[in-house]
Amino acid sequence: MTTEVHELPEVGEIVVATIAKIGDHGAYATLDEYNGIQGFLHVSEIAHGWVRNVSKFVKEGEKKVLLVKKIRAGR
């Protein structure tokens, strides 16, 4: 059995990620299956309703299963 590795995930793909850094507007996550590529989880995507404090919903080092909604290659 071989595992195919792509440079970037595709829009609509579900990925496993590790929360790397938390900011005021969301969290940065390292995509575990994509050689350390980082993605951004915007505060509006973290929970239903208003999120005052992102760190109440995600913690650094925590694993999350996420949906890729947009790709900005080269950033």
PDB file of C-alpha atoms in Angstrom, residues 12-68:
ATOM      1  CA  GLY A  12     -13.195  20.487   0.314  1.00  0.00           C
ATOM      2  CA  GLU A  13     -10.635  18.036   1.688  1.00  0.00           C
ATOM      3  CA  ILE A  14     -10.756  17.039   5.349  1.00  0.00           C
ATOM      4  CA  VAL A  15      -7.358  17.223   7.068  1.00  0.00           C
ATOM      5  CA  VAL A  16      -5.843  16.547  10.478  1.00  0.00           C
ATOM      6  CA  ALA A  17      -4.066  19.577  11.911  1.00  0.00           C
ATOM      7  CA  THR A  18      -2.266  20.632  15.081  1.00  0.00           C
ATOM      8  CA  ILE A  19      -3.037  24.073  16.511  1.00  0.00           C
ATOM      9  CA  ALA A  20       0.276  25.960  16.415  1.00  0.00           C
ATOM     10  CA  LYS A  21      -0.585  29.516  17.501  1.00  0.00           C
ATOM     11  CA  ILE A  22      -3.686  31.336  18.706  1.00  0.00           C
ATOM     12  CA  GLY A  23      -4.410  34.958  17.836  1.00  0.00           C
ATOM     13  CA  ASP A  24      -7.237  37.448  18.238  1.00  0.00           C
ATOM     14  CA  HIS A  25      -8.778  36.626  14.860  1.00  0.00           C
ATOM     15  CA  GLY A  26      -8.320  32.855  14.849  1.00  0.00           C
ATOM     16  CA  ALA A  27      -5.734  30.107  15.095  1.00  0.00           C
ATOM     17  CA  TYR A  28      -2.863  28.905  12.928  1.00  0.00           C
ATOM     18  CA  ALA A  29      -2.764  25.159  12.406  1.00  0.00           C
ATOM     19  CA  THR A  30      -0.034  22.936  10.972  1.00  0.00           C
ATOM     20  CA  LEU A  31      -1.447  20.395   8.521  1.00  0.00           C
ATOM     21  CA  ASP A  32      -0.065  17.079   9.766  1.00  0.00           C
ATOM     22  CA  GLU A  33      -0.194  15.269   6.414  1.00  0.00           C
ATOM     23  CA  TYR A  34       1.292  18.118   4.358  1.00  0.00           C
ATOM     24  CA  ASN A  35       4.877  18.524   5.579  1.00  0.00           C
ATOM     25  CA  GLY A  36       4.258  21.382   7.992  1.00  0.00           C
ATOM     26  CA  ILE A  37       2.139  23.622   5.766  1.00  0.00           C
ATOM     27  CA  GLN A  38       0.174  26.047   7.925  1.00  0.00           C
ATOM     28  CA  GLY A  39      -3.432  27.014   7.586  1.00  0.00           C
ATOM     29  CA  PHE A  40      -5.564  29.615   9.313  1.00  0.00           C
ATOM     30  CA  LEU A  41      -8.759  28.845  11.188  1.00  0.00           C
ATOM     31  CA  HIS A  42     -10.733  32.113  11.248  1.00  0.00           C
ATOM     32  CA  VAL A  43     -12.643  33.012  14.396  1.00  0.00           C
ATOM     33  CA  SER A  44     -15.933  32.893  12.450  1.00  0.00           C
ATOM     34  CA  GLU A  45     -15.298  29.192  11.669  1.00  0.00           C
ATOM     35  CA  ILE A  46     -14.444  28.095  15.219  1.00  0.00           C
ATOM     36  CA  ALA A  47     -17.961  27.899  16.695  1.00  0.00           C
ATOM     37  CA  HIS A  48     -21.558  28.836  16.006  1.00  0.00           C
ATOM     38  CA  GLY A  49     -22.314  32.261  17.414  1.00  0.00           C
ATOM     39  CA  TRP A  50     -19.986  34.923  18.709  1.00  0.00           C
ATOM     40  CA  VAL A  51     -16.509  33.912  19.912  1.00  0.00           C
ATOM     41  CA  ARG A  52     -15.006  36.406  22.319  1.00  0.00           C
ATOM     42  CA  ASN A  53     -11.909  34.401  23.229  1.00  0.00           C
ATOM     43  CA  VAL A  54     -10.484  31.947  20.682  1.00  0.00           C
ATOM     44  CA  SER A  55      -8.437  30.155  23.356  1.00  0.00           C
ATOM     45  CA  LYS A  56     -11.644  28.968  25.038  1.00  0.00           C
ATOM     46  CA  PHE A  57     -12.355  26.829  21.943  1.00  0.00           C
ATOM     47  CA  VAL A  58      -8.890  25.684  20.782  1.00  0.00           C
ATOM     48  CA  LYS A  59      -5.586  25.080  22.588  1.00  0.00           C
ATOM     49  CA  GLU A  60      -2.033  25.097  21.231  1.00  0.00           C
ATOM     50  CA  GLY A  61      -0.879  21.549  20.506  1.00  0.00           C
ATOM     51  CA  GLU A  62      -4.450  20.266  20.174  1.00  0.00           C
ATOM     52  CA  LYS A  63      -5.294  18.061  17.173  1.00  0.00           C
ATOM     53  CA  LYS A  64      -8.321  19.063  15.084  1.00  0.00           C
ATOM     54  CA  VAL A  65     -10.060  17.603  12.054  1.00  0.00           C
ATOM     55  CA  LEU A  66     -10.666  20.526   9.682  1.00  0.00           C
ATOM     56  CA  LEU A  67     -12.258  21.216   6.313  1.00  0.00           C
ATOM     57  CA  VAL A  68     -10.158  23.098   3.734  1.00  0.00           C
TER      58      VAL A  68
END
